[in-house]
mmCIF file of C-alpha atoms and ligand atoms in Angstrom:
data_model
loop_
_atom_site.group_PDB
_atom_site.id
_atom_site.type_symbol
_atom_site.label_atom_id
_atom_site.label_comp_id
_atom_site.label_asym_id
_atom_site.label_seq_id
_atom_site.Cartn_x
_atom_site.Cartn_y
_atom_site.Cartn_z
ATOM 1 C CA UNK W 1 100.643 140.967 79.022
ATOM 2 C CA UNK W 2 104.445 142.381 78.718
ATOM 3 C CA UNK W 3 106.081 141.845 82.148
ATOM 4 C CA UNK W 4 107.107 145.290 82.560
ATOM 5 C CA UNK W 5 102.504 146.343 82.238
ATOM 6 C CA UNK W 6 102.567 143.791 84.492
ATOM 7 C CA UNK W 7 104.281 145.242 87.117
ATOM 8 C CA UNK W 8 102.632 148.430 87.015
ATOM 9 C CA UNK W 9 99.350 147.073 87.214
ATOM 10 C CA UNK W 10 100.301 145.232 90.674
ATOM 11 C CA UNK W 11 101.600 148.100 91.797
ATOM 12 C CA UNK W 12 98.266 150.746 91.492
ATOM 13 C CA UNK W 13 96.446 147.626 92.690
ATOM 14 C CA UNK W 14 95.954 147.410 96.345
ATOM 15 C CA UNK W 15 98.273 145.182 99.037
ATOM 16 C CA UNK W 16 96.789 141.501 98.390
ATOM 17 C CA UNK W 17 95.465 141.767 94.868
ATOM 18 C CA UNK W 18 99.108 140.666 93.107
ATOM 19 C CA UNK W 19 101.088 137.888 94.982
ATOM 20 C CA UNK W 20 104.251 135.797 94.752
ATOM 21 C CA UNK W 21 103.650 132.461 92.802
ATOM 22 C CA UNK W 22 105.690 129.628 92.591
ATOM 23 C CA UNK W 23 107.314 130.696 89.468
ATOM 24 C CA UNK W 24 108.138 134.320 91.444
ATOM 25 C CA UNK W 25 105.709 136.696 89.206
ATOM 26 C CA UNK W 26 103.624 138.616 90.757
ATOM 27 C CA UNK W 27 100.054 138.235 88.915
ATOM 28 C CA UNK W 28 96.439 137.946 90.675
ATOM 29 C CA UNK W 29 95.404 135.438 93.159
ATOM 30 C CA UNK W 30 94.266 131.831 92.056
ATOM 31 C CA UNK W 31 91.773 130.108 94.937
ATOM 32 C CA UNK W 32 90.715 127.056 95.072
ATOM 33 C CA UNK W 33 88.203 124.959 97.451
ATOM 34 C CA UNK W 34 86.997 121.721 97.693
ATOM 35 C CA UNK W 35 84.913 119.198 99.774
ATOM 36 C CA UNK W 36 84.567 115.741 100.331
ATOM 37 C CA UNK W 37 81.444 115.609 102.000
ATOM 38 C CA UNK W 38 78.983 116.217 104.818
ATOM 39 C CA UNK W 39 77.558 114.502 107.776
ATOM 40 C CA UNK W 40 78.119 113.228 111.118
ATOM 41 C CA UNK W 41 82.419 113.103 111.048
ATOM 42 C CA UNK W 42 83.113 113.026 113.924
ATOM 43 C CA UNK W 43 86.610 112.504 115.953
ATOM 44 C CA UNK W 44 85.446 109.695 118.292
ATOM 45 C CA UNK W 45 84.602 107.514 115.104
ATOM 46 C CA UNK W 46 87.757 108.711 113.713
ATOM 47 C CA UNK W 47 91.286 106.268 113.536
ATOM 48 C CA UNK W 48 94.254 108.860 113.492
ATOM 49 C CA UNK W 49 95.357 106.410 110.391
ATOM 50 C CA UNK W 50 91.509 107.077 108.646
ATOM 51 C CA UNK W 51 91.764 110.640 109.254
ATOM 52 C CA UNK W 52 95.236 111.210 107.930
ATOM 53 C CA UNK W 53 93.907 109.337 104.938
ATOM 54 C CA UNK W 54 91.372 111.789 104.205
ATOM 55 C CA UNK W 55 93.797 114.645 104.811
ATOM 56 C CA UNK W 56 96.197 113.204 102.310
ATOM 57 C CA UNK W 57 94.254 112.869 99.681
ATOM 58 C CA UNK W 58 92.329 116.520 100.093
ATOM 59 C CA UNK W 59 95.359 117.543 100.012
ATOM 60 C CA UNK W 60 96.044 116.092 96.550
ATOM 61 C CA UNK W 61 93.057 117.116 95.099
ATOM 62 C CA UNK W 62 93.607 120.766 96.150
ATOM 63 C CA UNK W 63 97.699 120.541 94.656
ATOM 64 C CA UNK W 64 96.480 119.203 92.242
ATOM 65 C CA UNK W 65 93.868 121.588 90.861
ATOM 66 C CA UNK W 66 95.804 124.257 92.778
ATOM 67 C CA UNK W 67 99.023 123.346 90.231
ATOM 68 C CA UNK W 68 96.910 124.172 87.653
ATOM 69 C CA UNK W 69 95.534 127.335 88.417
ATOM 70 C CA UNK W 70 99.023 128.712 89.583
ATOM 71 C CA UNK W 71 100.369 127.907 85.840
ATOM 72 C CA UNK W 72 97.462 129.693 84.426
ATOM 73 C CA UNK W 73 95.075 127.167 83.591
ATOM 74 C CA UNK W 74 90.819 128.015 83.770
ATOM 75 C CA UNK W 75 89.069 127.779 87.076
ATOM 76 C CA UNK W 76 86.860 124.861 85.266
ATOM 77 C CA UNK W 77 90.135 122.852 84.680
ATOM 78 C CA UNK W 78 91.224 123.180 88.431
ATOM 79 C CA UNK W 79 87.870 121.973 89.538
ATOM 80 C CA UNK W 80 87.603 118.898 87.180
ATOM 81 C CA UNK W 81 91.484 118.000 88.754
ATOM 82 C CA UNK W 82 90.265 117.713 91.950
ATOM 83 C CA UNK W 83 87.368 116.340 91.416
ATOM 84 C CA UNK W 84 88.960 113.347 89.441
ATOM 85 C CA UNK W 85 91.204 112.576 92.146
ATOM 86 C CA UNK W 86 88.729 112.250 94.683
ATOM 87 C CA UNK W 87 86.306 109.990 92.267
ATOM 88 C CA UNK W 88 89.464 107.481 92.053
ATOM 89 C CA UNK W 89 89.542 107.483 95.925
ATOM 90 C CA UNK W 90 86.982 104.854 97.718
ATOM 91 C CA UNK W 91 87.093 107.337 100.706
ATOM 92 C CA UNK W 92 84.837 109.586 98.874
ATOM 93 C CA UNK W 93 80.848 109.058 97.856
ATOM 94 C CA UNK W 94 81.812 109.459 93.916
ATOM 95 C CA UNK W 95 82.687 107.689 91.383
ATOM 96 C CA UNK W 96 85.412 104.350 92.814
ATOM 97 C CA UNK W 97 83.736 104.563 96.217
ATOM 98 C CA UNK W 98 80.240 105.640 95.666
ATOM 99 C CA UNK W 99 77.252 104.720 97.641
ATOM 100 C CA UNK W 100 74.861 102.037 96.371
ATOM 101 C CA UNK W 101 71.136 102.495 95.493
ATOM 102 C CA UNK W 102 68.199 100.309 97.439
ATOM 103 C CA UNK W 103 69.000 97.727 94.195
ATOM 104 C CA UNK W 104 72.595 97.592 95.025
ATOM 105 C CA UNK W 105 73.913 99.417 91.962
ATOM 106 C CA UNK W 106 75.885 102.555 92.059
ATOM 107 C CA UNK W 107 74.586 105.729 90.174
ATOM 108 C CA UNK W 108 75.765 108.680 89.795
ATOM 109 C CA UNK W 109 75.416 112.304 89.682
ATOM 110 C CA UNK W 110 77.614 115.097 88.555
ATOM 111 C CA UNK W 111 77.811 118.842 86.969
ATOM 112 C CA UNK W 112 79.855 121.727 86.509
ATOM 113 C CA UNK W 113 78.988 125.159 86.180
ATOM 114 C CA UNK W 114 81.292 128.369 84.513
ATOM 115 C CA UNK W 115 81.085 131.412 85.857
ATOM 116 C CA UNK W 116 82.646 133.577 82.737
ATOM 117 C CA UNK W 117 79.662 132.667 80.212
ATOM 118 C CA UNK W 118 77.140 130.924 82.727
ATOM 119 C CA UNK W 119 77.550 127.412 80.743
ATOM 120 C CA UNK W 120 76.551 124.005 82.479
ATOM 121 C CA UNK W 121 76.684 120.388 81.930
ATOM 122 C CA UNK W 122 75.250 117.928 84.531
ATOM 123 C CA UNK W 123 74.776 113.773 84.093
ATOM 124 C CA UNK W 124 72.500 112.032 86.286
ATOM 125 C CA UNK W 125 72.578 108.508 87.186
ATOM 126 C CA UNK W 126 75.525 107.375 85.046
ATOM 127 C CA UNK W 127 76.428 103.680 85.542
ATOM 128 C CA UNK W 128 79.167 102.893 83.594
ATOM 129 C CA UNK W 129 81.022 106.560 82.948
ATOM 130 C CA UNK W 130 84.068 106.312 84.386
ATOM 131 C CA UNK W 131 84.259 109.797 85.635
ATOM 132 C CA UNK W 132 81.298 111.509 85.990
ATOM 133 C CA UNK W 133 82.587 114.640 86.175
ATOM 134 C CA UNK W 134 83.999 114.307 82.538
ATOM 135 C CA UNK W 135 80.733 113.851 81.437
ATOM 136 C CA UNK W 136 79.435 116.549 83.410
ATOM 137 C CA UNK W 137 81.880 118.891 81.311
ATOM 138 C CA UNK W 138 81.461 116.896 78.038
ATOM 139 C CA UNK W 139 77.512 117.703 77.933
ATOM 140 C CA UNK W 140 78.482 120.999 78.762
ATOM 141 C CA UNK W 141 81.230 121.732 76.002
ATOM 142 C CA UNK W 142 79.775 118.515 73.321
ATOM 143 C CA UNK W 143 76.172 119.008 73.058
ATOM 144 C CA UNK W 144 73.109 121.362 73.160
ATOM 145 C CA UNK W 145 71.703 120.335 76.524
ATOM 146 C CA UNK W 146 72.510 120.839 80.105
ATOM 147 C CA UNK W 147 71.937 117.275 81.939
ATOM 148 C CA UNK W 148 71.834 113.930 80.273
ATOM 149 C CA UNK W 149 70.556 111.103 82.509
ATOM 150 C CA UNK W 150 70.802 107.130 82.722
ATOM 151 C CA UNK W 151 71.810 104.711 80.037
ATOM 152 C CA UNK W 152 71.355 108.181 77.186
ATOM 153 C CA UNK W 153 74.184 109.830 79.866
ATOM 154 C CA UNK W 154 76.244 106.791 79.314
ATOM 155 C CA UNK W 155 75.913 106.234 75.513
ATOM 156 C CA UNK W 156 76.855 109.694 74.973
ATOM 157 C CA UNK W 157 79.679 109.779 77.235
ATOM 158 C CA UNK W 158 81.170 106.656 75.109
ATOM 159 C CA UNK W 159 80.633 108.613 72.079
ATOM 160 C CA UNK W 160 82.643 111.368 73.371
ATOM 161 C CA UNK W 161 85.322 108.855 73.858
ATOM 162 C CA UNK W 162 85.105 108.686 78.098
ATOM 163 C CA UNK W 163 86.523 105.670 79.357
ATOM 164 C CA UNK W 164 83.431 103.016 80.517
ATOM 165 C CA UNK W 165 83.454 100.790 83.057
ATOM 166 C CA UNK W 166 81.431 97.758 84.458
ATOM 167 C CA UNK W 167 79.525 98.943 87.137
ATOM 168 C CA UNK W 168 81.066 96.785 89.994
ATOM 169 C CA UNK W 169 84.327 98.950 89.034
ATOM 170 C CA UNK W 170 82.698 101.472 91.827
ATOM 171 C CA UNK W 171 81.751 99.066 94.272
ATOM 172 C CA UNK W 172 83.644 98.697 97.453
ATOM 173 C CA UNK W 173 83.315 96.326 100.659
ATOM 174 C CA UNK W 174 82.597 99.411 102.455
ATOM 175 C CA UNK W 175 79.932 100.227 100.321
ATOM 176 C CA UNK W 176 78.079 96.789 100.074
ATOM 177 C CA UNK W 177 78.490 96.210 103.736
ATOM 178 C CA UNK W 178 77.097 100.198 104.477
ATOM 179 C CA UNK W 179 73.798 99.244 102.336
ATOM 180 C CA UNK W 180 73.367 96.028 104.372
ATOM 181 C CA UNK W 181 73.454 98.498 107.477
ATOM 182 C CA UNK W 182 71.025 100.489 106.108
ATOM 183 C CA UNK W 183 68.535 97.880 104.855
ATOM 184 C CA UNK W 184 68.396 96.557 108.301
ATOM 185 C CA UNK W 185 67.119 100.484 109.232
ATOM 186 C CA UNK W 186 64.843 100.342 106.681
ATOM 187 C CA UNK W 187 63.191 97.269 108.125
ATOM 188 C CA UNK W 188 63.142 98.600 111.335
ATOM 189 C CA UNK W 189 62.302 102.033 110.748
ATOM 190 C CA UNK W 190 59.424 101.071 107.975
ATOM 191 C CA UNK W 191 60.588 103.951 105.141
ATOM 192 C CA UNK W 192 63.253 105.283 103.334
ATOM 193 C CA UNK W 193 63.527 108.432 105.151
ATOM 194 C CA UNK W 194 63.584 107.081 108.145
ATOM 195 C CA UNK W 195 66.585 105.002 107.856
ATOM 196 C CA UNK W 196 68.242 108.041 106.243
ATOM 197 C CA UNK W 197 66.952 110.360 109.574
ATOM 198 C CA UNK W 198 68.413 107.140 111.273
ATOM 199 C CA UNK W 199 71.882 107.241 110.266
ATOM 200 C CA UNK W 200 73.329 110.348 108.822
ATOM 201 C CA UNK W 201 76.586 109.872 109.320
ATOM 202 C CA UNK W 202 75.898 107.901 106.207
ATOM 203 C CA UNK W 203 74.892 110.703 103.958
ATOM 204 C CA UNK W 204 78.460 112.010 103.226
ATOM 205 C CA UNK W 205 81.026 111.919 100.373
ATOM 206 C CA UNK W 206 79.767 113.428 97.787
ATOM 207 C CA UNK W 207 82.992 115.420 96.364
ATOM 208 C CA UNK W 208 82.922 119.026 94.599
ATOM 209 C CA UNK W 209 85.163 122.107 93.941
ATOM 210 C CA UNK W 210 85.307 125.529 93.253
ATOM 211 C CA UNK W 211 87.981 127.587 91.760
ATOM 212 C CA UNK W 212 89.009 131.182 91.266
ATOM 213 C CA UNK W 213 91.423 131.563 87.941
ATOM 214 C CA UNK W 214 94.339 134.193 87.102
ATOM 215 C CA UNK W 215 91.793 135.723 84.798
ATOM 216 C CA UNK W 216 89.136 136.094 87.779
ATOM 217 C CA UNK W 217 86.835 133.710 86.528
ATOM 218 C CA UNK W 218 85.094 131.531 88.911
ATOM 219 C CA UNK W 219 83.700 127.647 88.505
ATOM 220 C CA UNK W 220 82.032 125.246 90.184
ATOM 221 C CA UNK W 221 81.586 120.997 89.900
ATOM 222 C CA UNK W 222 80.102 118.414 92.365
ATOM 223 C CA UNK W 223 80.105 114.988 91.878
ATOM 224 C CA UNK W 224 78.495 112.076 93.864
ATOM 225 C CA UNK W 225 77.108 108.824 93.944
ATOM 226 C CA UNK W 226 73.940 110.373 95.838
ATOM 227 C CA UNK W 227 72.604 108.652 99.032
ATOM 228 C CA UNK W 228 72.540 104.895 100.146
ATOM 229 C CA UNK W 229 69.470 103.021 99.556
ATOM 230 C CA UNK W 230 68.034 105.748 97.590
ATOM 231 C CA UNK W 231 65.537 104.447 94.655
ATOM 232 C CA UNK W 232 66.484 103.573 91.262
ATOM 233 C CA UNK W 233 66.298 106.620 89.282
ATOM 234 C CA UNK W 234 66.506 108.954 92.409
ATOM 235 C CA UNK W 235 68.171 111.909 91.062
ATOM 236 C CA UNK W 236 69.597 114.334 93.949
ATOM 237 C CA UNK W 237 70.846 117.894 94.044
ATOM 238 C CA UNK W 238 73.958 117.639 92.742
ATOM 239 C CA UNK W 239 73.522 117.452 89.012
ATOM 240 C CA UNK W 240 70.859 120.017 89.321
ATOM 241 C CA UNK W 241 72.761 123.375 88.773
ATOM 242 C CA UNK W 242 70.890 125.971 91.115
ATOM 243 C CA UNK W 243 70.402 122.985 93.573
ATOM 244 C CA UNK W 244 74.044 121.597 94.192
ATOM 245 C CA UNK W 245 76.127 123.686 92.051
ATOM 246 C CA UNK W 246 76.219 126.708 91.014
ATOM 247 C CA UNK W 247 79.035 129.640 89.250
ATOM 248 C CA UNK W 248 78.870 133.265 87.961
ATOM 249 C CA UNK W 249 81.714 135.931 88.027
ATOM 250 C CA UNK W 250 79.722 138.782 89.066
ATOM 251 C CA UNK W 251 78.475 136.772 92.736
ATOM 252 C CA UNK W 252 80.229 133.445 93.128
ATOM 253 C CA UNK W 253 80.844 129.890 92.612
ATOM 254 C CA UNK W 254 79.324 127.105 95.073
ATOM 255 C CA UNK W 255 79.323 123.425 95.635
ATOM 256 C CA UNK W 256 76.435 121.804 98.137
ATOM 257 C CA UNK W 257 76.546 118.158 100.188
ATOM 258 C CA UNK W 258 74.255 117.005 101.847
ATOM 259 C CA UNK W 259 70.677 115.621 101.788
ATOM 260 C CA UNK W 260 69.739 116.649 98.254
ATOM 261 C CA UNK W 261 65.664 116.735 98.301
ATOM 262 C CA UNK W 262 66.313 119.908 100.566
ATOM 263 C CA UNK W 263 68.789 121.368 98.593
ATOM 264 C CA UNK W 264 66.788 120.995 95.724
ATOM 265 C CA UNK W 265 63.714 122.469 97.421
ATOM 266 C CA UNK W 266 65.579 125.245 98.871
ATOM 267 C CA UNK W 267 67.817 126.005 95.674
ATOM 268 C CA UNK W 268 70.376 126.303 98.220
ATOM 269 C CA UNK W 269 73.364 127.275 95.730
ATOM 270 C CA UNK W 270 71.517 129.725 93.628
ATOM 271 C CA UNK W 271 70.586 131.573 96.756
ATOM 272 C CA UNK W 272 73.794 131.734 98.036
ATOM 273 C CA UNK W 273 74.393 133.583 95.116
ATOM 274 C CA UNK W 274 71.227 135.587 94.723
ATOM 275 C CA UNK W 275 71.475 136.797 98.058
ATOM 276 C CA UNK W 276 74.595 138.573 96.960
ATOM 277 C CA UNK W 277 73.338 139.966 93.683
ATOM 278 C CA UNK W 278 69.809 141.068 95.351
ATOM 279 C CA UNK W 279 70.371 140.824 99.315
ATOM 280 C CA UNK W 280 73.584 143.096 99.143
ATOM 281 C CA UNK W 281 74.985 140.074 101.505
ATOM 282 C CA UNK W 282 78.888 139.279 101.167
ATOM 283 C CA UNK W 283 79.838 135.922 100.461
ATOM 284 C CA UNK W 284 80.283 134.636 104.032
ATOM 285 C CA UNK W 285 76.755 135.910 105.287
ATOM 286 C CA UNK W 286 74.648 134.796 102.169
ATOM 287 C CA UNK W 287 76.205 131.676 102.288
ATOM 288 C CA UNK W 288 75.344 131.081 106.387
ATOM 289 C CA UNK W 289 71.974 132.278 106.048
ATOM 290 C CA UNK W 290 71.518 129.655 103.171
ATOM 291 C CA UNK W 291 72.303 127.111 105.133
ATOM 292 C CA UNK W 292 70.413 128.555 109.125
ATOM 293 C CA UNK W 293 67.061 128.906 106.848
ATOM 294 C CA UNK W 294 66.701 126.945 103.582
ATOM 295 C CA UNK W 295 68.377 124.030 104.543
ATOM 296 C CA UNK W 296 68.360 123.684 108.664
ATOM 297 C CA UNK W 297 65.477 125.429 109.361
ATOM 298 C CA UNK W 298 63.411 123.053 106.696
ATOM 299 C CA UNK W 299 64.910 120.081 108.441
ATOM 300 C CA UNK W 300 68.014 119.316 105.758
ATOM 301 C CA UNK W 301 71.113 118.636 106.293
ATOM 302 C CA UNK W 302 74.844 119.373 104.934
ATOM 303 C CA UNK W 303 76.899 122.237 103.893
ATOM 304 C CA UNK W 304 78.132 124.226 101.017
ATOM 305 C CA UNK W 305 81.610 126.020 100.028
ATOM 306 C CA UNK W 306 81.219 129.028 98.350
ATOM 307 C CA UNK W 307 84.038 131.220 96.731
ATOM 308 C CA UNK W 308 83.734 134.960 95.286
ATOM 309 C CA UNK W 309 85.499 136.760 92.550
ATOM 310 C CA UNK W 310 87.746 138.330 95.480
ATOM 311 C CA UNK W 311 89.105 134.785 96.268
ATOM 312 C CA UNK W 312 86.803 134.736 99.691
ATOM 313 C CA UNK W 313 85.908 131.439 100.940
ATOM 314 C CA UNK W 314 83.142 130.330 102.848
ATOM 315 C CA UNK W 315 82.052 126.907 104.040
ATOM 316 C CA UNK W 316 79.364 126.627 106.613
ATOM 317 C CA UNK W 317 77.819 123.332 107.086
ATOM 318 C CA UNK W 318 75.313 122.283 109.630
ATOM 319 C CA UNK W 319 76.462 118.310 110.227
ATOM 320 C CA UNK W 320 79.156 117.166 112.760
ATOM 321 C CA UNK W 321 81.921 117.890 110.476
ATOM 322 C CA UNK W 322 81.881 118.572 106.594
ATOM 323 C CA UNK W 323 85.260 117.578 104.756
ATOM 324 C CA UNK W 324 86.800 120.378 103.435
ATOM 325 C CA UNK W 325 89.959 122.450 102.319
ATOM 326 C CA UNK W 326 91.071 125.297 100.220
ATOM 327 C CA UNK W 327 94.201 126.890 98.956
ATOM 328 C CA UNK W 328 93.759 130.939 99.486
ATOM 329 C CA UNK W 329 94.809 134.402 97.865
ATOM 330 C CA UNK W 330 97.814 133.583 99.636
ATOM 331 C CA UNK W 331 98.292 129.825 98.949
ATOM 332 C CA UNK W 332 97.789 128.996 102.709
ATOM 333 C CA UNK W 333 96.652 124.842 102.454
ATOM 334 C CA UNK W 334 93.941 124.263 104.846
ATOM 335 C CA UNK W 335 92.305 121.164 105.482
ATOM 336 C CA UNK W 336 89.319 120.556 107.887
ATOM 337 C CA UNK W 337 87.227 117.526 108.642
ATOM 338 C CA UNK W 338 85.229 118.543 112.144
ATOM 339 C CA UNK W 339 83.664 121.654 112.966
ATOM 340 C CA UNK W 340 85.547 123.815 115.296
ATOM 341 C CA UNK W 341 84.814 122.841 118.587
ATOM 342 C CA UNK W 342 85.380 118.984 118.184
ATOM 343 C CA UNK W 343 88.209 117.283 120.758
ATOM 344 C CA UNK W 344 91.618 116.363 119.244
ATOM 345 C CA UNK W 345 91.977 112.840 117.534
ATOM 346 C CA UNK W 346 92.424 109.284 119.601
ATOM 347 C CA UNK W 347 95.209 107.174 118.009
ATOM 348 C CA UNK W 348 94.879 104.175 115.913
HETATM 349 N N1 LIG Y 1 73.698 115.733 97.898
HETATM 350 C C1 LIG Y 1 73.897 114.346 97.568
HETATM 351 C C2 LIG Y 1 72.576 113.784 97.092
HETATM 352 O O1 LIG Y 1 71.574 114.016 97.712
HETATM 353 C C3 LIG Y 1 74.405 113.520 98.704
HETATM 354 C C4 LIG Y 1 75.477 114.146 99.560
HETATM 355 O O2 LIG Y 1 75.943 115.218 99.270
HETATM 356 O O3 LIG Y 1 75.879 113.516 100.555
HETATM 357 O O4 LIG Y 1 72.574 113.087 96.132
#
């Protein structure tokens, strides 16, 4: 577009629709959100050093994508830029970092969704993929199917030319000492739930992001390593698109964490979205009644963000704290970690 159509066109649209960018042309808003997680986060358990930590690199991730969308890049590209940054971080339950299962192995989960042509591309259980979330988009863009799982997942994500790694590349002392924890639950508790109902705080890390482009195109990606101790060959919600992620223009685009058999039961990011389309509900109420009925009321836990074509954000959550940040129609950086109410941090 000729800078001089551009200008008229921000000037019949209303106050808010055009803003200032970096580069000082007005054009339409670019949104992004991401989250690092759900679960029991809570300030008492909190360093001021580990919480500046996961404020930093948020932070990144949402420049980072952020950067991308402000120069005119697609929502998709934004998302996988945040997303890689916080599977390279051990703070995070993805990729570097991710949880171990009951066999002390990491796999993982990951998918992204487009909004503009309704396209995804999921991998579950990946072992040696690097980046999950590459694959994600590589089955999406590189082959005929939607989700790829296990050792196929990783073959095909070589093929394609995505770095591989041994799978103690993910592991961390964190990690190994976490599923010690939890085995000793599992004894006493007797079953897998159980430890998991004993220890949520646990159950968090799983990354994801959702963008709003200059074209007003929305996407969607969520990566994780799933939940500690869970079976070999568990696959959770987030590769599932409809369960964990979910994108189209006309509603919006949505990332889920949190305990994924009740996201997957309770398609919790397709009804965020269907609620719109057939409930008449704006973002921020489909997206709270998603998570008060399908997911609390059936006894699950986590949260979701959720972003619409308008560049609205919503991220309700129903754990101590979920983390989470987003760069707005204005390019305000927020970036959250507790829910409201909690007390201000101790020191180190
Ligand atoms: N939803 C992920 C899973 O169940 C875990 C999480 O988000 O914490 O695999």
């Amino acid at each position: 577009m000729k800078p001089q159509a551009l200008f008229l066109l921000c000037a019949l649209l209303p106050m808010g629709a055009c803003q200032n960018t970096t580069s000082g042309t007005r054009q339409a808003p670019v949104v992004l959100a991401i989250h690092g997680g759900a679960g029991t986060i809570l300030r008492k358990n909190m360093s001021a050093e580990k919480e500046a930590a996961y404020r930093a690199k948020l932070e990144e991730a949402l420049r980072a994508g952020y950067a991308l969308l402000d120069g005119g890049s697609e929502a998709l590209d934004a998302v996988q830029a945040a997303i890689l940054i916080m599977e390279d971080s051990p703070l995070f339950n993805s990729g570097h970092g991710a949880v171990l299962t009951s066999a002390g192995t990491c796999e993982m989960d990951a998918s992204v969704m487009r909004g503009d042509t309704g396209m995804a591309g999921a991998v579950a259980g990946v072992t040696t993929t690097r980046h999950p979330i590459l694959a994600a988009r590589a089955v999406m863009e590189h082959s005929p199917h939607v989700l790829l799982s296990g050792a196929g997942a990783d073959t095909f994500a070589r093929e394609q030319g995505l770095e591989q790694v041994p799978n103690a590349f993910f592991h961390t002392t964190r990690r190994v000492q976490q599923l010690e924890r939890w085995r000793e639950r599992q004894k006493s508790t007797g079953s897998l739930s159980g430890a998991w109902d004993a220890q949520p705080d646990e159950r968090h890390g799983t990354v994801g992001a959702v963008a709003l482009d200059r074209e007003g195109h929305l996407a969607a990606g969520t990566s994780t390593g799933g939940m500690v101790g869970k079976l070999w060959g568990r696959i959770g919600d987030s590769p599932i698109p409809g369960a964990g992620t979910w994108a189209a223009d006309h509603t919006c685009a949505v990332s889920g964490t949190g305990w994924g058999e009740f996201f997957m039961r309770g398609t919790i990011a397709r009804d965020v979205a269907a609620l719109m389309e057939f409930g008449g509900l704006d973002l921020e109420q489909a997206a709270q009644r998603v998570v008060r009925t399908q997911l609390t009321e059936r006894g699950g836990t986590g949260g979701v963000i959720a972003l619409d074509a308008q560049g609205r954000v919503s991220a309700p959550f129903n754990t101590a704290g979920m983390y989470r940040g987003w760069i707005d129609r204005e390019g305000r950086v927020e970036v959250h970690l507790y829910s409201a109410a909690a007390p201000a941090p101790e020191g180190p």
